[in-house]
């Protein structure tokens, strides 16, 4: 018997478990042998405060102090560079306005990234974009949870959930766990967990996104380069540990699974990337894919289920899980402690599953 069961060992579940460990006994259940295996282990790991819907941006803003201070902070400078061509004027202007970027000359852009081709005839830059040390962030939350007596059950895929008079019974190969409150932070599998619990599903949709890891173009030192993306985010590239991550930024609806990349989609994305850069794209060092799961309105879902108040949604993070985790998890704790939400009642209401009826 525990007070809170959290299902899902990605950043959403880990952070929620850490916050709830101050309120009672927590058991965090993860299907895989390690935490952060699926989407959290395949993230581009960028903190860009203006990225996302208005509710997501508000969560980003509320999360920033934690990102900057926890265990010395988890952010390091990266910057964001938008590149456009004459054929992409309208999409470039939309991104320029929405993300609050400053338009710069192509000469200034080449000073940041010296391998730009003549295809790039417009550029915009924003210095206030940061790499997130995702492993440190997750370990910070795990240490907090364990320090308060919380337990992690890894390799414990949920096989059944029963609603009982005193709460919930979750059945796993490692044994049954019971608790008064069940928090659903199962990412792409969150609707499946709800159905298993007899709770109304929300229409969450996993979307596949593929990624290639390329050797440093032209042998350049990439450490000071910004993250780069095309108008409408139809490709992006980000330096990572001496290599370059390139994604076609596709959003292909799929069922929950251990995602793998689509070779044709990757090839198309690499072609779009190649137009902007002079070194020829070589065979990727590695390729992979992840799932970004969204609610129908593409906003996070945080709060008690309408038809089962002791069932709490912490889902629909899409590509914003790391950015929003500190504020999202604090909201989950505020709701279950029956406190006034630190992020404000209006924002909490906008994120509530009650919006789906």
C-alpha positions as a printed NumPy array, in Angstrom:
array([[  0.   ,   0.   ,   0.   ],
       [  1.262,   3.426,  -0.958],
       [ -0.339,   6.878,  -1.123],
       [  0.393,   7.664,  -4.776],
       [  1.091,   5.45 ,  -7.754],
       [  2.676,   7.193, -10.74 ],
       [  2.683,   5.195, -13.974],
       [  5.389,   6.26 , -16.418],
       [  9.111,   6.78 , -15.879],
       [  9.703,   9.57 , -18.354],
       [ 10.371,  13.115, -17.224],
       [  6.644,  13.745, -16.638],
       [  6.26 ,  10.81 , -14.26 ],
       [  9.615,  11.263, -12.539],
       [  8.955,  14.937, -11.814],
       [  5.398,  14.252, -10.615],
       [  6.669,  11.486,  -8.324],
       [  9.301,  13.823,  -6.877],
       [  6.754,  16.528,  -6.064],
       [  4.261,  14.059,  -4.614],
       [  6.926,  12.47 ,  -2.405],
       [  6.558,  15.53 ,  -0.143],
       [  2.888,  14.67 ,   0.371],
       [  3.082,  10.93 ,   1.053],
       [  4.498,   7.6  ,  -0.039],
       [  5.067,   7.31 ,  -3.786],
       [  5.618,   4.306,  -6.028],
       [  6.808,   5.095,  -9.55 ],
       [  6.107,   2.298, -12.037],
       [  8.03 ,   2.057, -15.327],
       [  7.499,  -0.623, -17.97 ],
       [ 11.085,  -0.566, -19.235],
       [ 14.225,  -1.631, -17.389],
       [ 15.377,   1.998, -17.182],
       [ 13.702,   5.374, -16.774],
       [ 13.591,   7.868, -19.631],
       [ 13.742,   5.113, -22.26 ],
       [ 11.15 ,   6.305, -24.789],
       [ 10.394,   9.959, -25.623],
       [ 12.417,  11.393, -22.737],
       [ 15.52 ,   9.583, -23.973],
       [ 15.061,  10.83 , -27.553],
       [ 14.423,  14.532, -27.015],
       [ 16.124,  17.422, -28.799],
       [ 16.518,  18.827, -25.263],
       [ 16.108,  22.533, -25.944],
       [ 14.604,  25.138, -23.624],
       [ 12.973,  27.852, -25.727],
       [ 10.568,  29.8  , -23.564],
       [  8.403,  31.055, -26.44 ],
       [  7.941,  27.597, -28.017],
       [  4.436,  26.144, -27.967],
       [  0.829,  27.142, -27.374],
       [  0.173,  30.026, -24.933],
       [ -0.505,  27.605, -22.059],
       [  2.748,  25.777, -22.844],
       [  4.68 ,  29.043, -22.965],
       [  3.226,  29.916, -19.545],
       [  4.442,  26.572, -18.176],
       [  7.862,  27.175, -19.749],
       [  8.079,  30.556, -18.03 ],
       [  7.034,  29.095, -14.683],
       [  9.581,  26.272, -15.09 ],
       [ 12.546,  28.485, -15.881],
       [ 13.593,  29.34 , -12.29 ],
       [ 13.839,  25.629, -11.463],
       [ 15.846,  24.915, -14.623],
       [ 18.232,  27.733, -13.755],
       [ 18.762,  26.83 , -10.104],
       [ 18.183,  23.139,  -9.357],
       [ 21.477,  21.475,  -8.408],
       [ 23.411,  24.305, -10.048],
       [ 21.032,  24.521, -13.003],
       [ 20.48 ,  22.316, -16.034],
       [ 20.725,  24.946, -18.803],
       [ 23.673,  25.889, -21.019],
       [ 23.718,  28.474, -23.849],
       [ 22.715,  27.345, -27.335],
       [ 20.811,  30.023, -29.297],
       [ 18.277,  29.543, -32.073],
       [ 18.762,  30.359, -35.767],
       [ 15.853,  30.434, -38.232],
       [ 16.852,  30.074, -41.877],
       [ 14.638,  30.793, -44.866],
       [ 14.634,  30.987, -48.643],
       [ 12.715,  33.202, -51.035],
       [ 10.143,  30.46 , -51.567],
       [  9.397,  30.286, -47.845],
       [  8.72 ,  33.957, -47.119],
       [  5.269,  33.534, -45.547],
       [  6.272,  30.683, -43.223],
       [  9.441,  32.574, -42.255],
       [  7.429,  35.668, -41.321],
       [  5.037,  33.603, -39.18 ],
       [  7.916,  32.044, -37.217],
       [  9.687,  35.384, -36.926],
       [  6.644,  36.998, -35.309],
       [  5.488,  34.057, -33.193],
       [  8.859,  33.279, -31.618],
       [  9.996,  36.859, -31.125],
       [ 13.172,  36.404, -33.164],
       [ 15.407,  39.213, -34.402],
       [ 16.021,  39.217, -38.151],
       [ 19.727,  39.31 , -39.001],
       [ 21.711,  39.477, -42.232],
       [ 22.919,  36.337, -43.972],
       [ 26.471,  37.543, -43.294],
       [ 25.684,  37.581, -39.564],
       [ 24.138,  34.123, -39.887],
       [ 27.312,  32.812, -41.576],
       [ 29.366,  34.219, -38.736],
       [ 27.348,  31.888, -36.477],
       [ 27.317,  28.923, -38.892],
       [ 30.028,  29.243, -41.571],
       [ 28.753,  26.452, -43.846],
       [ 25.485,  28.103, -44.974],
       [ 24.721,  27.871, -48.678],
       [ 23.318,  30.638, -50.885],
       [ 19.892,  28.985, -50.573],
       [ 19.576,  30.753, -47.204],
       [ 18.618,  34.307, -48.105],
       [ 16.954,  35.248, -44.797],
       [ 17.861,  34.559, -41.19 ],
       [ 16.683,  35.383, -37.691],
       [ 18.292,  34.72 , -34.343],
       [ 17.357,  34.423, -30.699],
       [ 20.1  ,  34.065, -28.091],
       [ 17.692,  33.056, -25.305],
       [ 17.534,  29.342, -26.175],
       [ 19.286,  26.778, -24.039],
       [ 20.369,  23.157, -23.998],
       [ 18.79 ,  21.134, -21.197],
       [ 20.919,  18.561, -19.41 ],
       [ 18.093,  16.057, -19.525],
       [ 19.886,  13.332, -17.597],
       [ 20.766,  15.709, -14.761],
       [ 17.187,  17.   , -14.629],
       [ 15.751,  13.484, -14.378],
       [ 18.331,  12.427, -11.796],
       [ 17.562,  15.532,  -9.734],
       [ 13.907,  14.516,  -9.567],
       [ 14.698,  10.839,  -8.9  ],
       [ 16.993,  11.783,  -6.01 ],
       [ 14.248,  13.994,  -4.583],
       [ 11.723,  11.178,  -4.785],
       [ 14.053,   8.605,  -3.229],
       [ 15.191,  11.046,  -0.573],
       [ 11.591,  11.24 ,   0.592],
       [ 11.176,   7.469,   0.664],
       [  9.724,   6.996,  -2.825],
       [ 10.179,   3.711,  -4.669],
       [ 10.922,   3.001,  -8.329],
       [  9.603,  -0.229,  -9.834],
       [ 11.353,  -0.67 , -13.196],
       [ 10.694,  -3.478, -15.7  ],
       [  7.131,  -3.486, -14.355],
       [  4.769,  -3.204, -17.309],
       [  1.215,  -2.719, -16.057],
       [ -1.003,  -5.651, -17.025],
       [ -4.235,  -4.618, -15.306],
       [ -5.747,  -1.906, -13.109],
       [ -8.647,  -2.404, -10.716],
       [-10.659,   0.29 ,  -8.999],
       [-11.3  ,  -0.661,  -5.378],
       [-13.139,   0.887,  -2.458],
       [ -9.937,   2.443,  -1.119],
       [ -8.459,   3.494,  -4.457],
       [ -6.534,   1.627,  -7.128],
       [ -4.786,  -1.715,  -7.538],
       [ -2.134,  -1.848, -10.26 ],
       [ -1.012,  -5.3  , -11.343],
       [  2.536,  -5.793, -12.688],
       [  4.914,  -8.766, -13.112],
       [  6.789,  -7.501, -10.036],
       [  3.648,  -7.606,  -7.886],
       [  0.526,  -5.594,  -7.13 ],
       [  0.61 ,  -2.04 ,  -5.81 ],
       [ -2.351,  -0.255,  -4.231],
       [ -2.861,   3.444,  -3.591],
       [ -5.563,   6.007,  -3.015],
       [ -4.422,   8.068,  -6.03 ],
       [ -3.218,   6.989,  -9.458],
       [ -1.262,   9.444, -11.629],
       [ -1.205,   8.619, -15.326],
       [  2.078,   9.846, -16.815],
       [  2.397,   7.042, -19.352],
       [  3.2  ,   9.216, -22.38 ],
       [  2.135,   7.566, -25.63 ],
       [  0.386,   4.849, -23.607],
       [ -1.635,   7.247, -21.404],
       [ -4.975,   6.555, -23.111],
       [ -4.303,   2.81 , -22.847],
       [ -3.7  ,   3.168, -19.098],
       [ -6.958,   5.129, -18.759],
       [ -8.9  ,   2.45 , -20.63 ],
       [ -7.34 ,  -0.22 , -18.431],
       [ -8.536,   1.724, -15.384],
       [-12.052,   2.177, -16.76 ],
       [-11.536,   5.943, -17.12 ],
       [-12.71 ,   7.911, -20.16 ],
       [ -9.91 ,   8.311, -22.69 ],
       [ -9.039,  11.711, -24.16 ],
       [ -8.031,  10.976, -27.75 ],
       [ -4.297,  11.355, -27.167],
       [ -2.344,  10.806, -30.387],
       [  1.314,   9.717, -30.569],
       [  3.173,  11.263, -33.518],
       [  6.421,   9.79 , -34.825],
       [  9.482,  11.998, -35.292],
       [ 12.687,  10.655, -36.871],
       [ 16.261,  11.74 , -36.2  ],
       [ 19.672,  11.251, -37.805],
       [ 23.065,  11.808, -36.206],
       [ 25.646,  13.165, -38.66 ],
       [ 29.389,  13.581, -38.288],
       [ 30.361,  17.226, -37.819],
       [ 29.886,  18.832, -41.282],
       [ 33.241,  19.659, -42.826],
       [ 34.95 ,  18.627, -39.61 ],
       [ 33.905,  21.903, -37.957],
       [ 33.819,  22.431, -34.214],
       [ 30.088,  22.719, -33.554],
       [ 30.166,  23.634, -29.883],
       [ 29.256,  27.285, -30.404],
       [ 26.699,  26.745, -33.149],
       [ 23.021,  27.442, -32.459],
       [ 20.104,  25.14 , -33.066],
       [ 18.922,  25.727, -36.642],
       [ 15.527,  25.189, -38.206],
       [ 13.624,  25.864, -41.394],
       [ 10.403,  27.879, -41.712],
       [  7.39 ,  25.998, -40.428],
       [  9.821,  23.638, -38.675],
       [ 10.056,  21.332, -41.716],
       [ 13.574,  20.393, -40.59 ],
       [ 15.869,  21.227, -37.704],
       [ 19.473,  20.594, -36.756],
       [ 21.183,  20.786, -33.39 ],
       [ 24.802,  20.265, -32.314],
       [ 25.177,  17.4  , -29.872],
       [ 28.403,  15.989, -28.404],
       [ 30.548,  16.83 , -31.433],
       [ 27.987,  15.653, -33.989],
       [ 24.894,  17.163, -35.57 ],
       [ 21.353,  15.942, -34.983],
       [ 19.083,  16.48 , -37.999],
       [ 15.348,  15.805, -38.066],
       [ 12.7  ,  16.151, -40.777],
       [ 10.393,  17.191, -37.901],
       [  7.623,  14.97 , -39.232],
       [  4.428,  14.278, -37.31 ],
       [  3.091,  10.905, -38.425],
       [  0.19 ,   9.459, -36.376],
       [  1.066,   6.016, -35.034],
       [ -0.014,   3.632, -32.306],
       [  2.091,   3.545, -29.113],
       [  5.234,   1.484, -29.711],
       [  9.02 ,   1.521, -29.4  ],
       [  9.458,   3.949, -32.284],
       [ 11.852,   3.44 , -35.173],
       [ 12.72 ,   5.895, -37.976],
       [ 11.25 ,   5.885, -41.468],
       [ 14.129,   5.867, -43.971],
       [ 12.243,   7.689, -46.732],
       [ 11.074,  10.424, -44.356],
       [ 14.617,  10.839, -43.042],
       [ 15.971,  11.08 , -46.589],
       [ 13.445,  13.798, -47.444],
       [ 14.321,  15.723, -44.289],
       [ 18.046,  15.448, -44.949],
       [ 17.439,  16.769, -48.477],
       [ 15.636,  19.83 , -47.077],
       [ 18.473,  20.351, -44.595],
       [ 21.106,  19.873, -47.341],
       [ 19.739,  22.81 , -49.367],
       [ 20.917,  25.2  , -46.661],
       [ 24.447,  23.874, -46.129],
       [ 27.472,  23.384, -48.365],
       [ 29.089,  20.146, -47.026],
       [ 27.536,  17.068, -48.6  ],
       [ 25.451,  14.966, -46.227],
       [ 27.194,  11.692, -45.53 ],
       [ 25.812,   8.428, -44.209],
       [ 24.331,   9.014, -40.721],
       [ 26.24 ,   7.714, -37.734],
       [ 22.933,   6.596, -36.238],
       [ 19.197,   7.028, -36.714],
       [ 16.259,   6.705, -34.343],
       [ 12.738,   7.966, -33.726],
       [ 10.575,   9.06 , -30.824],
       [  6.903,   9.67 , -30.147],
       [  5.465,  13.082, -29.305],
       [  1.987,  12.625, -27.868],
       [ -0.618,  15.377, -28.041],
       [ -4.157,  15.93 , -26.817],
       [ -6.638,  17.005, -29.526],
       [ -5.993,  20.702, -28.75 ],
       [ -2.194,  20.175, -28.454],
       [ -2.139,  21.447, -24.874],
       [ -0.924,  19.488, -21.858],
       [ -3.494,  17.61 , -19.794],
       [ -2.899,  18.073, -16.055],
       [ -5.479,  17.301, -13.397],
       [ -8.149,  15.   , -12.044],
       [-10.246,  12.906, -14.416],
       [-13.844,  14.118, -14.524],
       [-15.226,  10.589, -14.104],
       [-12.668,   9.456, -11.509],
       [-11.216,  12.243,  -9.328],
       [ -8.576,   9.951,  -7.791],
       [ -7.228,   9.282, -11.313],
       [ -4.925,  12.153, -12.291],
       [ -3.764,  12.954, -15.814],
       [ -0.182,  14.122, -16.408],
       [ -0.074,  13.652, -20.157],
       [ -0.057,  15.224, -23.608],
       [  3.397,  16.787, -23.233],
       [  4.112,  16.532, -26.953],
       [  7.616,  17.853, -27.486],
       [  7.515,  20.063, -24.407],
       [  7.989,  17.576, -21.563],
       [ 11.415,  18.684, -20.35 ],
       [ 10.668,  22.395, -20.761],
       [  7.452,  22.216, -18.74 ],
       [  8.219,  19.47 , -16.194],
       [  9.013,  21.673, -13.173],
       [  5.781,  23.691, -13.4  ],
       [  3.605,  20.807, -14.597],
       [  4.685,  18.567, -11.722],
       [  4.211,  21.388,  -9.212],
       [  0.645,  21.803, -10.49 ],
       [ -0.044,  18.071,  -9.996],
       [  1.14 ,  18.376,  -6.385],
       [ -0.906,  21.537,  -5.806],
       [ -4.035,  19.813,  -7.1  ],
       [ -3.593,  16.746,  -4.909],
       [ -2.659,  18.827,  -1.862],
       [ -5.774,  20.93 ,  -2.576],
       [ -3.676,  24.1  ,  -2.627],
       [ -4.208,  27.188,  -4.729],
       [ -2.152,  26.432,  -7.877],
       [  1.121,  28.309,  -7.906],
       [  0.769,  28.838, -11.66 ],
       [ -2.655,  30.448, -11.175],
       [ -6.189,  29.119, -11.231],
       [ -6.916,  30.243, -14.817],
       [ -3.932,  28.412, -16.293],
       [ -4.671,  25.337, -14.177],
       [ -8.249,  25.326, -15.472],
       [ -7.086,  25.664, -19.083],
       [ -4.923,  22.557, -18.658],
       [ -7.537,  20.507, -16.804],
       [ -9.007,  17.381, -18.457],
       [-12.408,  18.907, -17.637],
       [-12.07 ,  20.947, -20.839],
       [-12.886,  17.8  , -22.82 ],
       [-16.224,  17.335, -21.014]])
